[in-house]
Coordinates of C-alpha atoms and ligand atoms in Angstrom, one line a residue:
X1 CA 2.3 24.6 11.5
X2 CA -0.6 22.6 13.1
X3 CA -2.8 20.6 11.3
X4 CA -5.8 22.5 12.7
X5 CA -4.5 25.8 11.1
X6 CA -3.6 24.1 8.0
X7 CA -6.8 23.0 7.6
X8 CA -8.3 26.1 8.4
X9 CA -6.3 27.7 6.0
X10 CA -6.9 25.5 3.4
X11 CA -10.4 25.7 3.8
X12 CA -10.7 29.6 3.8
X13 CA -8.0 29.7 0.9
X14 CA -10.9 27.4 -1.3
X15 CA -14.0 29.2 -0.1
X16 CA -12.4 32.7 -0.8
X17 CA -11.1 31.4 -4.3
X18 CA -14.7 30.5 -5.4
X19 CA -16.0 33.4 -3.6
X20 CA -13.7 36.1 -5.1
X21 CA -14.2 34.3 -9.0
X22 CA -18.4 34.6 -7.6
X23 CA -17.6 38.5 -6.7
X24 CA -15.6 39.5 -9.8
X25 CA -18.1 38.0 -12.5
X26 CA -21.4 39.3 -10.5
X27 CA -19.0 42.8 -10.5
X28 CA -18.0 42.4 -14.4
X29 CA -21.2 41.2 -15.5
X30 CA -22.9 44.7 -13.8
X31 CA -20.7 47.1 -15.0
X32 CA -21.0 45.6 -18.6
X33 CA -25.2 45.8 -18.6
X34 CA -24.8 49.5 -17.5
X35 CA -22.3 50.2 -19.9
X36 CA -24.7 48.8 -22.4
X37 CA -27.6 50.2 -21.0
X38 CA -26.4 53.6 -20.8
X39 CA -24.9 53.9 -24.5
X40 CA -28.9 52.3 -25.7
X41 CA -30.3 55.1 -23.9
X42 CA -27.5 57.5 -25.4
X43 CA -28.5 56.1 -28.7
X44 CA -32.0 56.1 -28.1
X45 CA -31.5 60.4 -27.0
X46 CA -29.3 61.2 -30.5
X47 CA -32.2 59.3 -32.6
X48 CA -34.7 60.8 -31.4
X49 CA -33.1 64.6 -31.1
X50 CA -31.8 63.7 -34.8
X51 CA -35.2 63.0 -35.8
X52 CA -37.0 65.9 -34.2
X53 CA -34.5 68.3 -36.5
X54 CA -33.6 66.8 -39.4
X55 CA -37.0 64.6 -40.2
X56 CA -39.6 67.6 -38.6
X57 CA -39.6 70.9 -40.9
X58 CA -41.4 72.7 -38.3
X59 CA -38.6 72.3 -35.6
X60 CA -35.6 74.2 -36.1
X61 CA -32.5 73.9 -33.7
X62 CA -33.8 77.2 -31.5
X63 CA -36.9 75.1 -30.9
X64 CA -35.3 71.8 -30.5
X65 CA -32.4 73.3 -28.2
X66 CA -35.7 75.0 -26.3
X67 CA -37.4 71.4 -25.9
X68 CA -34.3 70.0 -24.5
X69 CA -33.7 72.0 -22.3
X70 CA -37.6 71.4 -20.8
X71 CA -37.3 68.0 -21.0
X72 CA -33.8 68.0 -19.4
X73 CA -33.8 64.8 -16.6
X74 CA -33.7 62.4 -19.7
X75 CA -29.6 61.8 -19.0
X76 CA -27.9 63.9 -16.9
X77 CA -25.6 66.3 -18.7
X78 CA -26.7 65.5 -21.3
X79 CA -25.1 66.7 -24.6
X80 CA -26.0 66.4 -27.7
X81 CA -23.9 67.8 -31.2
X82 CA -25.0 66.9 -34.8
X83 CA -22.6 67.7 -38.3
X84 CA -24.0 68.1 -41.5
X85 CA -22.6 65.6 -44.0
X86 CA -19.4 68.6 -44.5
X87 CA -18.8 68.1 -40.9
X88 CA -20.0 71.7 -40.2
X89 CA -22.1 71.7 -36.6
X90 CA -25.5 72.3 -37.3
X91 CA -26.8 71.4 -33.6
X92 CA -25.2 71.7 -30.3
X93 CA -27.0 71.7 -26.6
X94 CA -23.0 71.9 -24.9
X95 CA -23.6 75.5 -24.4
X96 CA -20.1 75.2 -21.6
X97 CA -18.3 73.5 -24.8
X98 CA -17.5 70.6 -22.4
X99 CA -17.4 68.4 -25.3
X100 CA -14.9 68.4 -27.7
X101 CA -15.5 66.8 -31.0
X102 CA -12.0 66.7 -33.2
X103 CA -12.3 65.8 -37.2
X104 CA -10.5 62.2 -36.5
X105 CA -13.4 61.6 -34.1
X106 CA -15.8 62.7 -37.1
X107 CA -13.9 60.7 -39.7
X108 CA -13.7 57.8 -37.4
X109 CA -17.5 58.0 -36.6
X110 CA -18.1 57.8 -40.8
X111 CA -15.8 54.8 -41.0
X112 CA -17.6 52.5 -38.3
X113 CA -20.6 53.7 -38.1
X114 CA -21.3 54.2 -34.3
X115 CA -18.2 55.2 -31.7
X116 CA -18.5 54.7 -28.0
X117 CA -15.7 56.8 -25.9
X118 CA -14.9 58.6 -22.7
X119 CA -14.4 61.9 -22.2
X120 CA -13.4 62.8 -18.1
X121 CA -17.0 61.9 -16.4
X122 CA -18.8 61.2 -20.0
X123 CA -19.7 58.3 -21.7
X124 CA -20.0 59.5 -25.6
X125 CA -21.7 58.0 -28.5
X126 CA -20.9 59.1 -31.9
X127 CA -23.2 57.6 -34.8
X128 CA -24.1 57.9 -38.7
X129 CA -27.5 59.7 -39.0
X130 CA -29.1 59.6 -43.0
X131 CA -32.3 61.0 -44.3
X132 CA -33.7 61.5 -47.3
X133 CA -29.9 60.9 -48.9
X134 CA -28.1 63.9 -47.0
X135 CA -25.6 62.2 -44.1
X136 CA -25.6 63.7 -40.6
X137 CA -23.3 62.7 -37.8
X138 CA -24.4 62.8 -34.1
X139 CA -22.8 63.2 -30.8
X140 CA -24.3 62.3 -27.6
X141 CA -22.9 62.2 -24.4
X142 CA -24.2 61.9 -20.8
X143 CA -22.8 61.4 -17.6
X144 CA -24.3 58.3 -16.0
X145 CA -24.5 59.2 -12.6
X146 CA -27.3 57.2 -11.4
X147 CA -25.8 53.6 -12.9
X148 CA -22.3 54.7 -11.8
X149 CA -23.6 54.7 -8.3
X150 CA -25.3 51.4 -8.3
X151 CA -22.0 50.1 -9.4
X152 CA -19.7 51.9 -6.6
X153 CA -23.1 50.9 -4.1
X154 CA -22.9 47.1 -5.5
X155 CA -18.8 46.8 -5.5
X156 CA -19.1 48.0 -1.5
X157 CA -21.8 45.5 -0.7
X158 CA -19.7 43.5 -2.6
X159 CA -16.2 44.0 -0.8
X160 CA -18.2 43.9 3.0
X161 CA -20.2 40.1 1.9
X162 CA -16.8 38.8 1.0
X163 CA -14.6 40.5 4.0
X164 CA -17.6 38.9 6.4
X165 CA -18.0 35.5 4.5
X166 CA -14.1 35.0 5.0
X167 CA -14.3 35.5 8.7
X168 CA -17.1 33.5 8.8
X169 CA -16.0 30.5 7.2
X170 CA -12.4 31.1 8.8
X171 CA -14.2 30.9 12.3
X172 CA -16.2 27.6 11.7
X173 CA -13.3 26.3 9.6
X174 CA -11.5 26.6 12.5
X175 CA -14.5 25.1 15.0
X176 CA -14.8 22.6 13.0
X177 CA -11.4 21.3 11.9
X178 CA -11.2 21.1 15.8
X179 CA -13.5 19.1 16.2
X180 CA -12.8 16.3 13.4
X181 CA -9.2 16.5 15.1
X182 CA -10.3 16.5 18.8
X183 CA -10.2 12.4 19.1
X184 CA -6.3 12.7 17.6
X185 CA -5.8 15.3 20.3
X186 CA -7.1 12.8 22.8
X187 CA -5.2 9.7 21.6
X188 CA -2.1 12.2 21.8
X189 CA -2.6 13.2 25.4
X190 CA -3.8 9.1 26.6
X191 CA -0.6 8.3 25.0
X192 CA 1.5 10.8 26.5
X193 CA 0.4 10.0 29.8
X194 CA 1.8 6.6 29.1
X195 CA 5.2 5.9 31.1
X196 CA 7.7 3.0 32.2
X197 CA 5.4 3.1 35.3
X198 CA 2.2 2.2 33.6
X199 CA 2.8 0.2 30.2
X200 CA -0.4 -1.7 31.4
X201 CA -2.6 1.5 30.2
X202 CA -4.1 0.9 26.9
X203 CA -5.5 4.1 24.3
X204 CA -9.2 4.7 24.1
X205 CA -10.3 2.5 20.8
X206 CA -13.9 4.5 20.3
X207 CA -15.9 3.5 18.0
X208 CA -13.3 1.0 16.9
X209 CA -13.9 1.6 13.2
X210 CA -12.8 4.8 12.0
X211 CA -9.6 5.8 11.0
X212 CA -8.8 7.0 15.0
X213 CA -9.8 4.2 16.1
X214 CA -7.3 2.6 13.6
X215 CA -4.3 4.9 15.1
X216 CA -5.6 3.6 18.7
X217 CA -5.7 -0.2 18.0
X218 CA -2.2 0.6 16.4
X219 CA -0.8 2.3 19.4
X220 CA -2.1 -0.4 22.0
X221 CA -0.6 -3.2 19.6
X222 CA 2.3 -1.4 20.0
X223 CA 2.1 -1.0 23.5
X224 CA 1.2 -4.4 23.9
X225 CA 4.9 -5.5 22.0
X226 CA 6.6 -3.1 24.5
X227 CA 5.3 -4.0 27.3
X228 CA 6.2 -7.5 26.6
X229 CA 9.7 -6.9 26.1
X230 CA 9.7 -4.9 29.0
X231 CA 8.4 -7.8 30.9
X232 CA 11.2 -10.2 29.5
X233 CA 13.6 -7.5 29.7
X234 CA 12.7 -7.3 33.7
X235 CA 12.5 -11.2 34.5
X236 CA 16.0 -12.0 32.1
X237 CA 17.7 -9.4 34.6
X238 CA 15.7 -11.2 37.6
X239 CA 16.7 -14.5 36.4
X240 CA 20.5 -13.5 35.3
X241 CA 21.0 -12.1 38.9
X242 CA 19.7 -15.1 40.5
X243 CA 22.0 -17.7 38.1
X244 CA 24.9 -15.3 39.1
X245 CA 24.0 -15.0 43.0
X246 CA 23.4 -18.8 43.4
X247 CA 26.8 -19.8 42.6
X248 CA 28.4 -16.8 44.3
X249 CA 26.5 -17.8 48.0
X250 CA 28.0 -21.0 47.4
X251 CA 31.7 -19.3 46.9
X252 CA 30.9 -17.3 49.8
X253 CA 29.8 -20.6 52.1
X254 CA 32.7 -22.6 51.3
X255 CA 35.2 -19.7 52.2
X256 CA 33.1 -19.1 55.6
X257 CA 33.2 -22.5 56.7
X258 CA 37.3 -22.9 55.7
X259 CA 37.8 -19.6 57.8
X260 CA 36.3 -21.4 61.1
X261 CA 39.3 -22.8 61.7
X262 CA 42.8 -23.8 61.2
X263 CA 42.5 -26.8 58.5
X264 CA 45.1 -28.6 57.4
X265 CA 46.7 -28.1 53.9
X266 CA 45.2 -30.8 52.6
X267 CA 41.6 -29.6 53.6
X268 CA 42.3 -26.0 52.0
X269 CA 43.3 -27.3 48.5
X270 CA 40.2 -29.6 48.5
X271 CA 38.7 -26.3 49.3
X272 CA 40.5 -24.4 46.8
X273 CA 39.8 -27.0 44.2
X274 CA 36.2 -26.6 45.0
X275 CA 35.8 -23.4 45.1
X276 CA 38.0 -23.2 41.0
X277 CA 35.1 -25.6 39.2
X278 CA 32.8 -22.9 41.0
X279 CA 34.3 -20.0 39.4
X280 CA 34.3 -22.2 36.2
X281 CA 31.2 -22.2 36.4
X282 CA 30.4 -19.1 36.9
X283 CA 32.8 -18.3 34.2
X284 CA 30.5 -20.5 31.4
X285 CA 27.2 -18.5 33.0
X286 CA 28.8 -14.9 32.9
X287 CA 29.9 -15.8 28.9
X288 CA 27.2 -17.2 28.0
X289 CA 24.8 -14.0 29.5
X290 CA 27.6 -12.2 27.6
X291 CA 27.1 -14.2 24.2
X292 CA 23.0 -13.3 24.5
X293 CA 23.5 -9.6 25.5
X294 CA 25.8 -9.8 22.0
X295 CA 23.0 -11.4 19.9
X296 CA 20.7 -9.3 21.0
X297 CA 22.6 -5.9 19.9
X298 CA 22.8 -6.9 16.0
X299 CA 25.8 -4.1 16.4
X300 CA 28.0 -6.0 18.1
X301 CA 27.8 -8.8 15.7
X302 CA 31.0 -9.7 13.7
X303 CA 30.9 -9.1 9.6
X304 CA 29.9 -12.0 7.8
X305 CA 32.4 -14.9 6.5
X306 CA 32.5 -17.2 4.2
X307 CA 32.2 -20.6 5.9
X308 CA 32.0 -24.3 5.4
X309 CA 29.5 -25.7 7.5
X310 CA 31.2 -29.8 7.8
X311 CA 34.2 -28.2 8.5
X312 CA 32.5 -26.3 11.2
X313 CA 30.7 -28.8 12.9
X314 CA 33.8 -31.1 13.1
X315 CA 35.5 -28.2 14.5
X316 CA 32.9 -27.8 17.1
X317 CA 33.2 -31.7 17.8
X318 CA 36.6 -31.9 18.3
X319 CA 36.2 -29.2 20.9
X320 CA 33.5 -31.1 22.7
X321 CA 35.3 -34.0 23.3
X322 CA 38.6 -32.6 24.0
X323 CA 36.8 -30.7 27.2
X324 CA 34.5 -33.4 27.7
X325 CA 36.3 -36.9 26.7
X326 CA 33.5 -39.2 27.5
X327 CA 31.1 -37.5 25.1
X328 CA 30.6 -39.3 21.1
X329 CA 30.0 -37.1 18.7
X330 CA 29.2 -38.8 14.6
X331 CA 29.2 -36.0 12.1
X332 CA 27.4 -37.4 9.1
X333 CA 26.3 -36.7 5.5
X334 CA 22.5 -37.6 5.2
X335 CA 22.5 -37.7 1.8
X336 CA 25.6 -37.4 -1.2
X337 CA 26.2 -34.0 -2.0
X338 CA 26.2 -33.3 -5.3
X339 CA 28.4 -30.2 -4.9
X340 CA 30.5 -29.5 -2.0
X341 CA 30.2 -25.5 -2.6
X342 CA 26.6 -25.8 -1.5
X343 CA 27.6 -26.5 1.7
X344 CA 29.6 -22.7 2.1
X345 CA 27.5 -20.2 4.3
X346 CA 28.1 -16.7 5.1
X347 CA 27.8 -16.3 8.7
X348 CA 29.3 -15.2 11.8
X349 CA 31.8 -18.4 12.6
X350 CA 32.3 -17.5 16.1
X351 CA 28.4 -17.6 17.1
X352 CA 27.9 -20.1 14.6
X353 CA 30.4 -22.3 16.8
X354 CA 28.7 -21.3 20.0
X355 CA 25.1 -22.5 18.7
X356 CA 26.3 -26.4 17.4
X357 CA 28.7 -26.5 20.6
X358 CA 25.6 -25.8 22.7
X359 CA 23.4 -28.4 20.9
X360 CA 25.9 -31.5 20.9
X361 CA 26.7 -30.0 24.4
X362 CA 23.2 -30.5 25.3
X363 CA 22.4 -33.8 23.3
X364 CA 25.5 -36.0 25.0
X365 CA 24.3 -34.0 28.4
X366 CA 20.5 -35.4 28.3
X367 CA 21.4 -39.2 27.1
X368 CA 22.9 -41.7 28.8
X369 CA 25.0 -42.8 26.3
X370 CA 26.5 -39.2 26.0
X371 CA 26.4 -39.5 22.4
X372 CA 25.4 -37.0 19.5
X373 CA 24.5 -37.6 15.8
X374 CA 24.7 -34.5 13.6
X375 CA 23.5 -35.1 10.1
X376 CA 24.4 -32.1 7.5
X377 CA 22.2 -32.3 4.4
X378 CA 20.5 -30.0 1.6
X379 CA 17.1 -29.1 1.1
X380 CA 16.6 -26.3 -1.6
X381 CA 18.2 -23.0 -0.8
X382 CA 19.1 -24.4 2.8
X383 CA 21.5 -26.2 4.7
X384 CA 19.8 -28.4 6.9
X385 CA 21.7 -30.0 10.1
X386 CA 20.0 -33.0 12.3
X387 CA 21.5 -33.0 16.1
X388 CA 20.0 -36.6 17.1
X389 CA 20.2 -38.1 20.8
X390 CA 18.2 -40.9 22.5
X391 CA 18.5 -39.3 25.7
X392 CA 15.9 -38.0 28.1
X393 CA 13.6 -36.7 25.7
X394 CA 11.3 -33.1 26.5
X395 CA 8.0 -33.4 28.0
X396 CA 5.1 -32.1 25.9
X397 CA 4.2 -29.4 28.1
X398 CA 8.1 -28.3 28.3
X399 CA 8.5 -28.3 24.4
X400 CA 7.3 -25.0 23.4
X401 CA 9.0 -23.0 26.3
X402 CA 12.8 -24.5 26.3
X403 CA 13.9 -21.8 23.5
X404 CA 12.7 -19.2 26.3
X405 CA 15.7 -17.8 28.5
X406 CA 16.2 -19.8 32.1
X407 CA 13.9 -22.2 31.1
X408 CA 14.3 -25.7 32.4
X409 CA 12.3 -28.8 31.4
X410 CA 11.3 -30.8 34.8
X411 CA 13.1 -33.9 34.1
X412 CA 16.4 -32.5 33.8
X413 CA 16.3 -30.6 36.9
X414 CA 18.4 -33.1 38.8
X415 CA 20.8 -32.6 36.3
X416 CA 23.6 -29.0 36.1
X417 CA 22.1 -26.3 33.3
X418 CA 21.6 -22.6 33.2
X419 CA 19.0 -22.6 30.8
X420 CA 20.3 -20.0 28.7
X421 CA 21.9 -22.2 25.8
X422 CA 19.2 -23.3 23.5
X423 CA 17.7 -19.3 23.7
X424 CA 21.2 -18.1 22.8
X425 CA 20.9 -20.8 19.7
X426 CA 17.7 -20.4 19.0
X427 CA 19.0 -15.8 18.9
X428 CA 22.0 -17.2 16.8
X429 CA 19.8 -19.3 14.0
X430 CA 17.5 -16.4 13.6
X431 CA 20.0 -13.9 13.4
X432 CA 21.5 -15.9 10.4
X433 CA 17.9 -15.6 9.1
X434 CA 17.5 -19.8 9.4
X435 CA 14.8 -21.4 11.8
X436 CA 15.1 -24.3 14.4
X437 CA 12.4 -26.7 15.0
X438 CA 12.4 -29.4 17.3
X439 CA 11.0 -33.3 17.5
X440 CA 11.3 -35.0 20.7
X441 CA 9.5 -37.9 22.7
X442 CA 10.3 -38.4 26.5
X443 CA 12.5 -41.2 27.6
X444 CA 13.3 -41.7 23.7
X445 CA 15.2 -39.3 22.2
X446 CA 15.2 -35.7 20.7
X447 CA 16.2 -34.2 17.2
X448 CA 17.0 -30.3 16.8
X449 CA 16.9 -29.4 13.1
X450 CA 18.8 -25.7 12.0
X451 CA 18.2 -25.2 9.1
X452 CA 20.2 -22.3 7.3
X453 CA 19.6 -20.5 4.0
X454 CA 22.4 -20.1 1.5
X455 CA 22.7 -17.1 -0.5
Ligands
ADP1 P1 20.6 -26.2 29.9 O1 20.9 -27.3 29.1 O2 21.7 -25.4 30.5 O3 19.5 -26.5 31.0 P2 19.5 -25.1 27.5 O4 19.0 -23.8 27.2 O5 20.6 -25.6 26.6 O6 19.9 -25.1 29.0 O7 18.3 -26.1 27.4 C1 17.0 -25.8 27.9 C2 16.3 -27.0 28.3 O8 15.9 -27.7 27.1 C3 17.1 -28.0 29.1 O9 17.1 -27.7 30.4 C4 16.4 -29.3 28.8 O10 15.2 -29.4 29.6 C5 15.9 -29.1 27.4 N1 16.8 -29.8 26.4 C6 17.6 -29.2 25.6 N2 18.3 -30.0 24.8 C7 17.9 -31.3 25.1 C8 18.1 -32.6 24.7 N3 19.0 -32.8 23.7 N4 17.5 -33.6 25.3 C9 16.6 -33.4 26.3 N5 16.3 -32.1 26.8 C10 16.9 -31.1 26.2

């Protein structure tokens, strides 16, 4: 159901509680004062009939029946009955014996003193009568057709103020539950005209500080994340197709210029040679594009080992230098560990590999010495690893962008690199929920700290 009708609903449902408990006492509350104004006046009638007959010696029922019936307008249908103290009628003006009055009615009058009943249309009062020590019991009874129409007059009015109340506040319930939801509406139709074609659009803050404005500055936050991945997702491809073409028009320019002509065998295995370190490198480009794409899907990732982390590294070393010979690489304790468990990680060993391969890689590649220092130490709740070099150094300028993909700092240009390692580290780290920092001076030397929590 929409909002706007739930409101509305909601809305009508309270107003036509309070209006309905409003209705039913006004309706109550009338129904009870003519009740208890009709039996006064039925009381007030037997009184003053009992009085004219019993306390008067000069009227006798023939004159008292002849006086009601002239002065007949005080009730309608109006009867009136009256028993001596043996029960024996000794009045009656119910000439059509309408009323019937039993001897439990008369012994129940006796006990309580005054009765008020129904009989069909009447309303009947029955009370103890005494004068001069003899006990009379009187019967009245009346049809109140006059206060019986006010009521059926007042429960109509009634029934036509709620029925038209209702549809009035159903009506501007629903206007206005419209309008206090028409700025959601228009945030809802701004941001469903947002597509891949136009993430640049932004939602229409308004005032900027209600609760809308809230949802708006939420959307174009979010908008503003999205369209920033979009953008990296849109130059990585850029960049990955223009690592992977470079090499490839190099491929195809060798192979043109061996097709000119008949070479010599000699020529064509240079060629071939050549055109193998290529595709090698290629190869390392393609893997390591592969190895972000992995990062970046968390469910592609391996489950969790335990690892040690010095056994790791020297791992990792040993591989260095048995592809690369002239590179050094010192694995170190920085400080005495007091317990060897503390260095045990859980982790994903095979991106864990491809992370410290990829900063000794890079820290024999950048000095001129080709020579690496990786520190392992504890600090707290982490495992904190030094890879030192006094190579080339970063640039200042360069520091803050090398973790980006393709990113290359300028001094290093003259030198081979994709670019992609230190962002596939920097993915890696993260994912293990560690951080990498780095301190580096030009022409002196850099230092990449992982540090990586346990537990
Ligand atoms: P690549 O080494 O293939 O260029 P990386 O992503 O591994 O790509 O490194 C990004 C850039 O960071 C490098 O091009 C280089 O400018 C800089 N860099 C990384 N490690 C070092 C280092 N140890 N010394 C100097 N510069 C470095």
């Amino acid at each position: 159901m929409q909002i706007r009708n739930k409101l509305t609903y909601q809305f009508v449902g309270i107003v036509a509680s309070v209006l309905l408990l409003a209705t039913l006492t006004i309706f109550v509350l009338f129904a009870e004062f003519r009740e208890r104004d009709f039996y006064l006046r039925l009381n007030e009638k037997a009184v003053a009939t009992a009085k004219l007959l019993v306390d008067e010696n000069d009227v006798d029922a023939a004159l008292l029946k002849l006086i009601d019936k002239n002065l007949r307008g005080v009730l309608p249908q109006e009867k009136v009955i009256i028993f001596d103290s043996s029960g024996k009628e000794i009045y009656n003006t119910d000439d059509e014996k309408i009323i019937i009055v039993s001897n439990e009615l008369l012994t129940e009058i006796r006990l309580q003193n005054e009765v008020h009943l129904k009989q069909n249309e009447f309303e009947m009062l029955g009370l103890n009568y005494t004068y001069n020590n003899n006990k009379y019991i009187i019967v009245a009874a009346a049809v109140d057709i006059y206060g019986l129409r006010k009521l059926k007059f007042l429960s109509i009015v009634l029934v036509i103020v709620f029925v038209i109340s209702i549809a009035a506040v159903y009506f501007s319930g629903w206007i206005y539950s419209g309008r206090a939801l028409q700025p959601i509406s228009k945030v809802v139709s701004e941001v469903d005209r947002i597509s891949v074609n136009n993430l640049n659009a932004r939602v229409d803050e308004g005032n900027g500080q209600d609760e809308i404005a809230q949802l708006a500055k939420t959307f174009n936050k979010m908008l503003e994340r999205i369209e920033a991945a979009f953008n990296a997702q849109r130059s990585f491809v850029g960049n990955a197709s223009h690592e992977l073409r470079n090499p490839l028009s190099v491929l195809r320019g060798q192979l043109e210029v061996a097709l000119l002509k008949d070479r010599k065998t000699e020529d064509y295995k240079k060629t071939m040679e050549s055109l193998l370190e290529d595709i090698n490198h290629l190869t390392i480009i393609s893997n390591r594009l592969l190895s972000l794409a992995q990062v970046s899907g968390v469910g592609l990732i391996d489950p969790k080992n335990e690892i040690r982390i010095d056994d790791l590294l020297l791992e990792v070393r040993s591989e260095l230098i048995e592809s690369i010979p002239e590179y050094t690489v010192n694995v170190s304790f920085e400080s005495v560990l007091e317990n060897e468990d503390s260095l045990l990680f859980y982790g994903n060993e095979r991106l864990l590999k491809i992370a410290f391969f990829n900063l000794m890689e890079n820290a024999c590649k950048y000095s001129p010495d080709h020579s690496c220092l990786v520190d392992i130490g504890a600090e707290g709740k982490n495992i904190v690893i030094h890879f030192s070099d006094k190579g080339v150094g970063i640039p200042a300028e360069d520091l803050k962008n090398i973790f980006e993909p393709f990113y290359r700092a300028k001094n290093v240009l003259d030198r081979k690199g994709h670019g992609i390692g230190l962002s596939l580290v920097d993915k890696i780290v993260k994912l293990h929920s560690g951080s990498i920092e780095v301190d580096s001076t030009e022409k002196r030397g850099s230092v990449f700290t992982v540090k990586l929590p346990v537990g």
